[in-house]
PDB file of C-alpha atoms in Angstrom:
ATOM      1  CA  MET A 280      31.090 218.114 214.588  1.00 52.00           C
ATOM      2  CA  LYS A 281      33.299 220.723 212.907  1.00 59.00           C
ATOM      3  CA  ASN A 282      32.855 223.415 210.293  1.00 69.00           C
ATOM      4  CA  LEU A 283      34.443 222.934 206.892  1.00 71.00           C
ATOM      5  CA  GLU A 284      37.431 225.128 207.706  1.00 76.00           C
ATOM      6  CA  GLU A 285      38.429 222.765 210.517  1.00 86.00           C
ATOM      7  CA  ILE A 286      38.110 219.674 208.316  1.00 93.00           C
ATOM      8  CA  LYS A 287      41.409 218.472 206.839  1.00 96.00           C
ATOM      9  CA  GLY A 288      40.314 215.343 204.982  1.00 97.00           C
ATOM     10  CA  VAL A 289      37.308 214.376 202.860  1.00 97.00           C
ATOM     11  CA  LEU A 290      36.323 210.739 202.361  1.00 98.00           C
ATOM     12  CA  MET A 291      34.127 210.902 199.292  1.00 98.00           C
ATOM     13  CA  ASP A 292      31.892 208.056 198.208  1.00 98.00           C
ATOM     14  CA  ILE A 293      31.658 207.549 194.438  1.00 97.00           C
ATOM     15  CA  ASP A 294      28.379 205.836 193.437  1.00 94.00           C
ATOM     16  CA  GLY A 295      25.417 208.040 194.274  1.00 94.00           C
ATOM     17  CA  THR A 296      27.704 210.879 195.356  1.00 97.00           C
ATOM     18  CA  VAL A 297      30.020 211.723 192.453  1.00 98.00           C
ATOM     19  CA  PHE A 298      28.377 209.533 189.806  1.00 96.00           C
ATOM     20  CA  ARG A 299      24.960 208.059 189.215  1.00 92.00           C
ATOM     21  CA  GLY A 300      25.874 205.088 187.043  1.00 89.00           C
ATOM     22  CA  ASN A 301      28.186 206.625 184.443  1.00 91.00           C
ATOM     23  CA  HIS A 302      26.604 210.062 184.757  1.00 93.00           C
ATOM     24  CA  LEU A 303      28.634 212.685 186.632  1.00 96.00           C
ATOM     25  CA  ILE A 304      26.446 214.383 189.228  1.00 96.00           C
ATOM     26  CA  LYS A 305      26.109 218.098 188.573  1.00 95.00           C
ATOM     27  CA  GLY A 306      28.561 220.190 190.569  1.00 95.00           C
ATOM     28  CA  ALA A 307      30.762 217.284 191.673  1.00 96.00           C
ATOM     29  CA  LYS A 308      33.809 218.308 189.629  1.00 96.00           C
ATOM     30  CA  GLU A 309      33.590 221.919 190.781  1.00 96.00           C
ATOM     31  CA  VAL A 310      33.249 220.969 194.464  1.00 96.00           C
ATOM     32  CA  ILE A 311      36.250 218.646 194.259  1.00 97.00           C
ATOM     33  CA  GLU A 312      38.327 221.416 192.670  1.00 96.00           C
ATOM     34  CA  GLU A 313      37.241 223.907 195.343  1.00 94.00           C
ATOM     35  CA  LEU A 314      38.048 221.513 198.176  1.00 95.00           C
ATOM     36  CA  ARG A 315      41.530 220.976 196.767  1.00 96.00           C
ATOM     37  CA  THR A 316      42.033 224.702 196.290  1.00 94.00           C
ATOM     38  CA  ASN A 317      41.201 225.103 199.986  1.00 92.00           C
ATOM     39  CA  GLY A 318      43.869 222.559 200.917  1.00 95.00           C
ATOM     40  CA  LYS A 319      41.609 219.605 201.754  1.00 96.00           C
ATOM     41  CA  LYS A 320      42.921 216.076 201.253  1.00 97.00           C
ATOM     42  CA  ILE A 321      40.425 214.043 199.229  1.00 98.00           C
ATOM     43  CA  LEU A 322      40.123 210.279 199.212  1.00 98.00           C
ATOM     44  CA  PHE A 323      37.606 208.612 196.913  1.00 98.00           C
ATOM     45  CA  PHE A 324      36.181 205.912 199.127  1.00 96.00           C
ATOM     46  CA  SER A 325      33.853 203.270 197.731  1.00 97.00           C
ATOM     47  CA  ASN A 326      32.426 199.846 198.508  1.00 97.00           C
ATOM     48  CA  ARG A 327      32.648 198.949 194.822  1.00 95.00           C
ATOM     49  CA  GLY A 328      34.372 195.588 194.669  1.00 97.00           C
ATOM     50  CA  ASN A 329      34.042 194.786 190.982  1.00 97.00           C
ATOM     51  CA  ILE A 330      36.413 197.495 189.775  1.00 98.00           C
ATOM     52  CA  SER A 331      40.074 198.190 190.449  1.00 98.00           C
ATOM     53  CA  ARG A 332      41.673 201.462 191.468  1.00 98.00           C
ATOM     54  CA  ARG A 333      43.037 201.738 187.928  1.00 98.00           C
ATOM     55  CA  MET A 334      39.513 201.433 186.521  1.00 98.00           C
ATOM     56  CA  ALA A 335      38.151 203.998 188.994  1.00 98.00           C
ATOM     57  CA  THR A 336      41.011 206.362 188.135  1.00 98.00           C
ATOM     58  CA  ASP A 337      40.177 206.082 184.431  1.00 98.00           C
ATOM     59  CA  LYS A 338      36.486 206.817 185.087  1.00 98.00           C
ATOM     60  CA  LEU A 339      37.235 209.908 187.162  1.00 98.00           C
ATOM     61  CA  MET A 340      39.844 211.199 184.716  1.00 98.00           C
ATOM     62  CA  LYS A 341      37.448 210.789 181.776  1.00 98.00           C
ATOM     63  CA  ALA A 342      34.955 212.927 183.705  1.00 97.00           C
ATOM     64  CA  GLY A 343      37.578 215.655 184.039  1.00 97.00           C
ATOM     65  CA  ILE A 344      38.469 214.940 187.671  1.00 98.00           C
ATOM     66  CA  SER A 345      42.214 214.740 188.232  1.00 96.00           C
ATOM     67  CA  VAL A 346      43.156 211.887 190.561  1.00 97.00           C
ATOM     68  CA  GLU A 347      46.025 209.566 191.424  1.00 96.00           C
ATOM     69  CA  LYS A 348      45.447 205.861 192.046  1.00 96.00           C
ATOM     70  CA  GLU A 349      46.654 206.322 195.631  1.00 96.00           C
ATOM     71  CA  GLU A 350      43.736 208.706 196.249  1.00 98.00           C
ATOM     72  CA  ILE A 351      41.228 205.882 195.779  1.00 98.00           C
ATOM     73  CA  ILE A 352      40.235 203.251 198.338  1.00 98.00           C
ATOM     74  CA  LEU A 353      37.879 200.527 197.080  1.00 99.00           C
ATOM     75  CA  SER A 354      36.623 197.418 198.833  1.00 98.00           C
ATOM     76  CA  SER A 355      38.345 195.369 196.101  1.00 99.00           C
ATOM     77  CA  TYR A 356      41.683 196.915 197.066  1.00 99.00           C
ATOM     78  CA  VAL A 357      41.044 196.505 200.799  1.00 99.00           C
ATOM     79  CA  ALA A 358      40.062 192.858 200.306  1.00 99.00           C
ATOM     80  CA  ALA A 359      43.292 192.229 198.408  1.00 99.00           C
ATOM     81  CA  GLN A 360      45.378 193.891 201.123  1.00 98.00           C
ATOM     82  CA  PHE A 361      43.529 191.927 203.804  1.00 98.00           C
ATOM     83  CA  LEU A 362      44.290 188.621 202.088  1.00 99.00           C
ATOM     84  CA  ARG A 363      47.911 189.523 201.460  1.00 98.00           C
ATOM     85  CA  THR A 364      48.406 190.373 205.137  1.00 98.00           C
ATOM     86  CA  ASN A 365      46.356 187.630 206.770  1.00 98.00           C
ATOM     87  CA  TYR A 366      46.469 184.733 204.290  1.00 98.00           C
ATOM     88  CA  PRO A 367      49.742 185.110 202.375  1.00 97.00           C
ATOM     89  CA  THR A 368      50.064 181.391 201.608  1.00 97.00           C
ATOM     90  CA  LYS A 369      46.384 180.651 200.935  1.00 98.00           C
ATOM     91  CA  SER A 370      44.590 180.428 197.592  1.00 98.00           C
ATOM     92  CA  ALA A 371      41.341 182.160 196.699  1.00 99.00           C
ATOM     93  CA  TRP A 372      38.419 181.371 194.427  1.00 99.00           C
ATOM     94  CA  VAL A 373      36.847 184.567 193.119  1.00 99.00           C
ATOM     95  CA  LEU A 374      33.144 185.229 192.674  1.00 99.00           C
ATOM     96  CA  GLY A 375      33.574 188.611 191.069  1.00 98.00           C
ATOM     97  CA  GLU A 376      34.749 190.534 188.048  1.00 98.00           C
ATOM     98  CA  ILE A 377      38.053 191.499 186.452  1.00 98.00           C
ATOM     99  CA  GLY A 378      38.534 194.573 188.660  1.00 98.00           C
ATOM    100  CA  LEU A 379      38.659 192.451 191.800  1.00 98.00           C
ATOM    101  CA  ILE A 380      40.955 189.920 190.148  1.00 98.00           C
ATOM    102  CA  GLU A 381      43.245 192.763 189.079  1.00 98.00           C
ATOM    103  CA  GLU A 382      43.602 193.973 192.675  1.00 99.00           C
ATOM    104  CA  LEU A 383      44.160 190.428 193.978  1.00 99.00           C
ATOM    105  CA  GLU A 384      46.854 189.740 191.406  1.00 98.00           C
ATOM    106  CA  GLU A 385      48.573 193.056 192.141  1.00 98.00           C
ATOM    107  CA  ALA A 386      48.639 192.044 195.825  1.00 98.00           C
ATOM    108  CA  GLU A 387      50.110 188.670 194.765  1.00 98.00           C
ATOM    109  CA  VAL A 388      47.164 186.693 196.102  1.00 98.00           C
ATOM    110  CA  GLN A 389      47.210 183.155 194.729  1.00 98.00           C
ATOM    111  CA  ILE A 390      44.132 182.349 192.613  1.00 98.00           C
ATOM    112  CA  ALA A 391      42.921 178.745 192.959  1.00 98.00           C
ATOM    113  CA  LYS A 392      42.587 176.650 189.793  1.00 97.00           C
ATOM    114  CA  LYS A 393      39.496 174.823 191.052  1.00 98.00           C
ATOM    115  CA  PRO A 394      36.826 175.947 193.552  1.00 99.00           C
ATOM    116  CA  THR A 395      37.267 172.773 195.607  1.00 98.00           C
ATOM    117  CA  GLU A 396      40.985 173.535 196.022  1.00 98.00           C
ATOM    118  CA  ALA A 397      40.470 177.070 197.375  1.00 99.00           C
ATOM    119  CA  ASP A 398      41.182 178.053 200.972  1.00 99.00           C
ATOM    120  CA  LEU A 399      39.131 181.224 200.574  1.00 99.00           C
ATOM    121  CA  LEU A 400      36.107 182.388 198.617  1.00 99.00           C
ATOM    122  CA  VAL A 401      36.151 186.095 197.777  1.00 99.00           C
ATOM    123  CA  VAL A 402      32.663 187.414 196.996  1.00 99.00           C
ATOM    124  CA  SER A 403      31.987 190.727 195.308  1.00 98.00           C
ATOM    125  CA  LEU A 404      29.578 192.422 192.919  1.00 97.00           C
ATOM    126  CA  HIS A 405      29.175 190.408 189.723  1.00 97.00           C
ATOM    127  CA  GLU A 406      26.944 192.083 187.157  1.00 95.00           C
ATOM    128  CA  HIS A 407      27.176 189.122 184.758  1.00 96.00           C
ATOM    129  CA  LEU A 408      26.541 186.413 187.334  1.00 97.00           C
ATOM    130  CA  THR A 409      25.492 182.949 186.139  1.00 98.00           C
ATOM    131  CA  TYR A 410      24.225 179.845 187.881  1.00 98.00           C
ATOM    132  CA  ALA A 411      27.588 178.200 187.177  1.00 98.00           C
ATOM    133  CA  ASP A 412      29.371 181.049 188.984  1.00 98.00           C
ATOM    134  CA  LEU A 413      27.165 180.642 192.056  1.00 98.00           C
ATOM    135  CA  ASN A 414      27.534 176.891 191.987  1.00 99.00           C
ATOM    136  CA  ASP A 415      31.342 177.129 191.887  1.00 99.00           C
ATOM    137  CA  ALA A 416      31.203 179.412 194.927  1.00 99.00           C
ATOM    138  CA  PHE A 417      28.899 176.904 196.626  1.00 99.00           C
ATOM    139  CA  LYS A 418      31.421 174.134 195.899  1.00 99.00           C
ATOM    140  CA  ALA A 419      34.282 176.188 197.339  1.00 99.00           C
ATOM    141  CA  VAL A 420      32.478 176.781 200.634  1.00 99.00           C
ATOM    142  CA  ARG A 421      31.269 173.182 200.883  1.00 98.00           C
ATOM    143  CA  ALA A 422      34.915 172.117 200.480  1.00 98.00           C
ATOM    144  CA  GLY A 423      35.906 174.296 203.450  1.00 98.00           C
ATOM    145  CA  ALA A 424      36.754 177.720 202.013  1.00 99.00           C
ATOM    146  CA  ARG A 425      36.332 180.717 204.310  1.00 99.00           C
ATOM    147  CA  ILE A 426      34.020 183.404 202.938  1.00 99.00           C
ATOM    148  CA  ILE A 427      35.517 186.879 202.492  1.00 99.00           C
ATOM    149  CA  ALA A 428      33.123 189.527 201.134  1.00 99.00           C
ATOM    150  CA  THR A 429      34.112 192.897 199.755  1.00 98.00           C
ATOM    151  CA  ASN A 430      30.922 194.390 201.208  1.00 97.00           C
ATOM    152  CA  SER A 431      27.390 193.426 202.154  1.00 96.00           C
ATOM    153  CA  ASP A 432      25.317 196.303 200.749  1.00 94.00           C
ATOM    154  CA  LYS A 433      21.901 195.186 199.532  1.00 93.00           C
ATOM    155  CA  SER A 434      21.736 197.648 196.639  1.00 91.00           C
ATOM    156  CA  PHE A 435      23.582 200.495 194.958  1.00 87.00           C
ATOM    157  CA  PRO A 436      22.419 203.501 192.889  1.00 83.00           C
ATOM    158  CA  ALA A 437      22.659 202.718 189.169  1.00 82.00           C
ATOM    159  CA  GLU A 438      21.729 204.985 186.284  1.00 80.00           C
ATOM    160  CA  THR A 439      18.303 203.345 185.898  1.00 81.00           C
ATOM    161  CA  GLY A 440      17.556 203.067 189.620  1.00 82.00           C
ATOM    162  CA  GLU A 441      18.615 200.883 192.515  1.00 86.00           C
ATOM    163  CA  ALA A 442      20.420 197.667 191.544  1.00 90.00           C
ATOM    164  CA  ILE A 443      21.117 194.551 193.595  1.00 94.00           C
ATOM    165  CA  ASP A 444      24.520 194.594 195.281  1.00 95.00           C
ATOM    166  CA  VAL A 445      26.777 192.055 196.962  1.00 97.00           C
ATOM    167  CA  GLY A 446      24.329 191.463 199.814  1.00 97.00           C
ATOM    168  CA  GLY A 447      21.995 189.585 197.488  1.00 96.00           C
ATOM    169  CA  ILE A 448      24.758 187.437 196.018  1.00 98.00           C
ATOM    170  CA  LEU A 449      26.293 186.762 199.413  1.00 98.00           C
ATOM    171  CA  GLY A 450      22.865 185.900 200.827  1.00 98.00           C
ATOM    172  CA  ALA A 451      22.391 183.170 198.232  1.00 98.00           C
ATOM    173  CA  ILE A 452      25.712 181.565 199.162  1.00 98.00           C
ATOM    174  CA  GLU A 453      25.091 181.861 202.889  1.00 98.00           C
ATOM    175  CA  SER A 454      21.630 180.352 202.561  1.00 98.00           C
ATOM    176  CA  ALA A 455      22.752 177.442 200.378  1.00 98.00           C
ATOM    177  CA  THR A 456      25.776 176.550 202.526  1.00 98.00           C
ATOM    178  CA  ASN A 457      24.336 177.432 205.947  1.00 98.00           C
ATOM    179  CA  ARG A 458      27.470 179.506 206.518  1.00 98.00           C
ATOM    180  CA  ARG A 459      27.864 183.188 207.296  1.00 98.00           C
ATOM    181  CA  ALA A 460      30.601 185.341 205.792  1.00 98.00           C
ATOM    182  CA  ASP A 461      33.740 185.105 207.897  1.00 98.00           C
ATOM    183  CA  VAL A 462      34.885 188.641 207.084  1.00 99.00           C
ATOM    184  CA  VAL A 463      33.293 191.631 205.344  1.00 98.00           C
ATOM    185  CA  VAL A 464      35.992 194.205 204.585  1.00 98.00           C
ATOM    186  CA  GLY A 465      33.913 197.058 203.139  1.00 98.00           C
ATOM    187  CA  LYS A 466      32.242 200.026 204.794  1.00 97.00           C
ATOM    188  CA  PRO A 467      31.368 200.333 207.641  1.00 97.00           C
ATOM    189  CA  SER A 468      34.234 198.054 208.734  1.00 97.00           C
ATOM    190  CA  HIS A 469      37.456 199.151 210.398  1.00 97.00           C
ATOM    191  CA  PHE A 470      39.405 197.627 207.485  1.00 98.00           C
ATOM    192  CA  MET A 471      38.278 200.458 205.206  1.00 98.00           C
ATOM    193  CA  VAL A 472      38.917 203.070 207.882  1.00 98.00           C
ATOM    194  CA  ASP A 473      42.414 201.751 208.584  1.00 97.00           C
ATOM    195  CA  GLU A 474      43.391 201.957 204.911  1.00 97.00           C
ATOM    196  CA  ALA A 475      41.903 205.438 204.558  1.00 97.00           C
ATOM    197  CA  MET A 476      43.618 206.866 207.613  1.00 97.00           C
ATOM    198  CA  LYS A 477      46.923 205.310 206.586  1.00 96.00           C
ATOM    199  CA  GLN A 478      46.642 207.055 203.237  1.00 96.00           C
ATOM    200  CA  LEU A 479      45.439 210.433 204.541  1.00 97.00           C
ATOM    201  CA  ARG A 480      47.641 210.405 207.662  1.00 96.00           C
ATOM    202  CA  LEU A 481      44.818 212.011 209.610  1.00 96.00           C
ATOM    203  CA  GLU A 482      42.568 211.055 212.496  1.00 96.00           C
ATOM    204  CA  PRO A 483      38.840 210.515 211.830  1.00 96.00           C
ATOM    205  CA  GLU A 484      38.013 213.589 213.922  1.00 95.00           C
ATOM    206  CA  LYS A 485      39.735 215.721 211.283  1.00 96.00           C
ATOM    207  CA  CYS A 486      37.702 214.250 208.416  1.00 97.00           C
ATOM    208  CA  VAL A 487      34.225 214.335 206.933  1.00 96.00           C
ATOM    209  CA  ILE A 488      32.696 211.389 205.103  1.00 97.00           C
ATOM    210  CA  ILE A 489      30.247 212.328 202.391  1.00 97.00           C
ATOM    211  CA  GLY A 490      28.079 209.633 200.864  1.00 97.00           C
ATOM    212  CA  ASP A 491      24.575 208.464 200.010  1.00 96.00           C
ATOM    213  CA  SER A 492      24.262 205.328 202.166  1.00 96.00           C
ATOM    214  CA  LEU A 493      22.942 205.301 205.709  1.00 96.00           C
ATOM    215  CA  GLY A 494      24.068 201.726 206.338  1.00 94.00           C
ATOM    216  CA  SER A 495      27.638 202.074 205.119  1.00 95.00           C
ATOM    217  CA  ASP A 496      28.777 205.718 204.853  1.00 97.00           C
ATOM    218  CA  MET A 497      26.854 207.292 207.719  1.00 97.00           C
ATOM    219  CA  ALA A 498      27.092 204.246 209.987  1.00 97.00           C
ATOM    220  CA  MET A 499      30.851 204.178 209.523  1.00 98.00           C
ATOM    221  CA  GLY A 500      31.097 207.885 210.213  1.00 97.00           C
ATOM    222  CA  GLU A 501      29.220 207.564 213.477  1.00 97.00           C
ATOM    223  CA  LEU A 502      31.070 204.413 214.510  1.00 97.00           C
ATOM    224  CA  PHE A 503      34.557 205.862 214.049  1.00 98.00           C
ATOM    225  CA  GLY A 504      34.044 209.537 214.854  1.00 96.00           C
ATOM    226  CA  PHE A 505      33.924 211.192 211.431  1.00 97.00           C
ATOM    227  CA  THR A 506      31.777 214.208 210.682  1.00 96.00           C
ATOM    228  CA  THR A 507      29.027 212.898 208.396  1.00 96.00           C
ATOM    229  CA  ALA A 508      27.376 214.497 205.366  1.00 96.00           C
ATOM    230  CA  LEU A 509      24.583 212.573 203.647  1.00 97.00           C
ATOM    231  CA  VAL A 510      23.700 213.394 200.036  1.00 97.00           C
ATOM    232  CA  LEU A 511      20.258 212.660 198.597  1.00 96.00           C
ATOM    233  CA  THR A 512      21.421 211.829 195.060  1.00 95.00           C
ATOM    234  CA  GLY A 513      21.829 208.102 195.648  1.00 93.00           C
ATOM    235  CA  GLY A 514      20.233 205.398 197.737  1.00 90.00           C
ATOM    236  CA  THR A 515      18.604 207.538 200.448  1.00 94.00           C
ATOM    237  CA  ASN A 516      15.723 210.008 200.215  1.00 94.00           C
ATOM    238  CA  ARG A 517      14.885 212.778 202.661  1.00 95.00           C
ATOM    239  CA  GLU A 518      12.126 210.828 204.414  1.00 95.00           C
ATOM    240  CA  GLN A 519      14.540 207.964 205.102  1.00 96.00           C
ATOM    241  CA  ALA A 520      17.193 210.401 206.259  1.00 96.00           C
ATOM    242  CA  GLU A 521      14.863 212.190 208.669  1.00 94.00           C
ATOM    243  CA  SER A 522      13.681 208.909 210.195  1.00 95.00           C
ATOM    244  CA  TYR A 523      17.236 207.583 210.606  1.00 96.00           C
ATOM    245  CA  SER A 524      17.972 206.787 214.247  1.00 95.00           C
ATOM    246  CA  GLY A 525      21.736 207.264 213.986  1.00 94.00           C
ATOM    247  CA  ARG A 526      23.766 210.465 213.907  1.00 94.00           C
ATOM    248  CA  LEU A 527      23.598 212.609 210.777  1.00 95.00           C
ATOM    249  CA  ASP A 528      25.546 215.840 210.983  1.00 94.00           C
ATOM    250  CA  PHE A 529      24.424 217.199 207.614  1.00 93.00           C
ATOM    251  CA  ILE A 530      21.847 216.334 204.975  1.00 95.00           C
ATOM    252  CA  LEU A 531      22.669 217.823 201.570  1.00 96.00           C
ATOM    253  CA  PRO A 532      20.589 217.799 198.370  1.00 96.00           C
ATOM    254  CA  SER A 533      23.767 216.858 196.493  1.00 96.00           C
ATOM    255  CA  ILE A 534      27.534 217.113 196.666  1.00 96.00           C
ATOM    256  CA  ALA A 535      27.189 220.474 194.909  1.00 93.00           C
ATOM    257  CA  SER A 536      25.886 221.886 198.202  1.00 90.00           C
ATOM    258  CA  LEU A 537      28.975 220.912 200.196  1.00 85.00           C
ATOM    259  CA  CYS A 538      30.998 224.077 199.705  1.00 76.00           C
ATOM    260  CA  ASN A 539      27.866 226.252 199.851  1.00 68.00           C
ATOM    261  CA  THR A 540      26.910 224.873 203.264  1.00 56.00           C
ATOM    262  CA  ASP A 541      28.120 226.602 206.399  1.00 50.00           C
ATOM    263  CA  LEU A 542      28.640 223.206 208.070  1.00 48.00           C
ATOM    264  CA  LYS A 543      28.333 224.806 211.468  1.00 42.00           C
ATOM    265  CA  GLU A 544      24.763 223.989 212.360  1.00 40.00           C
ATOM    266  CA  GLU A 545      23.167 220.582 212.098  1.00 40.00           C
ATOM    267  CA  MET A 546      20.660 220.417 209.245  1.00 37.00           C
TER     268      MET A 546
END
């Protein structure tokens, strides 16, 4: 564990850390500006698989946070890069939204015309999911498609409270087909870490990950050697944090506390 002066890179979750739904969390913009002024490299790092980096860039910019697309790593982007590298000649059926499709098309992943013709099923958050969508995914897997999930989180912090995430959608497919996901690319997987470190050109030991999820952000931090900072503005409350059996270096009321915290003693 290092103090903030020794940290070179910041992997910053978005939902529950910078935003709650579409609402910018108080102090987030100012902390990001201060970190940059102090020479820290910032990477916005999210398991959101239903938006593209372009869409995330637009959201941050509209909130007054300056950002380049290359400073954003999303599970949609990582899934697209994974398919381009590992399945360059295979076709995918998508259970997801336009943001995921945008990333897949940018990576030149072939989109199948019918679910039964797909080599792969890519599953992500779908906030307008229908029975027909689920049934097409079911057909793809029954026809032999491998299941690739952007993430497996059970819920995420929305403006009106916790909302069901990919884990619930993926669970329905796994239960109906008696198949488990072949690959989950999102946090806490090494796929996300590899993309982040490639972009930052730093080792995990030089970085802090700040986020609201014990199961993805903090678990990934512990697994790969990042300093971890949990914020209580998203999916985790203090009672859950204090009963967590894994390593938590810091527990912060919100991201606004990051630059006001000594980050030398464990909280």
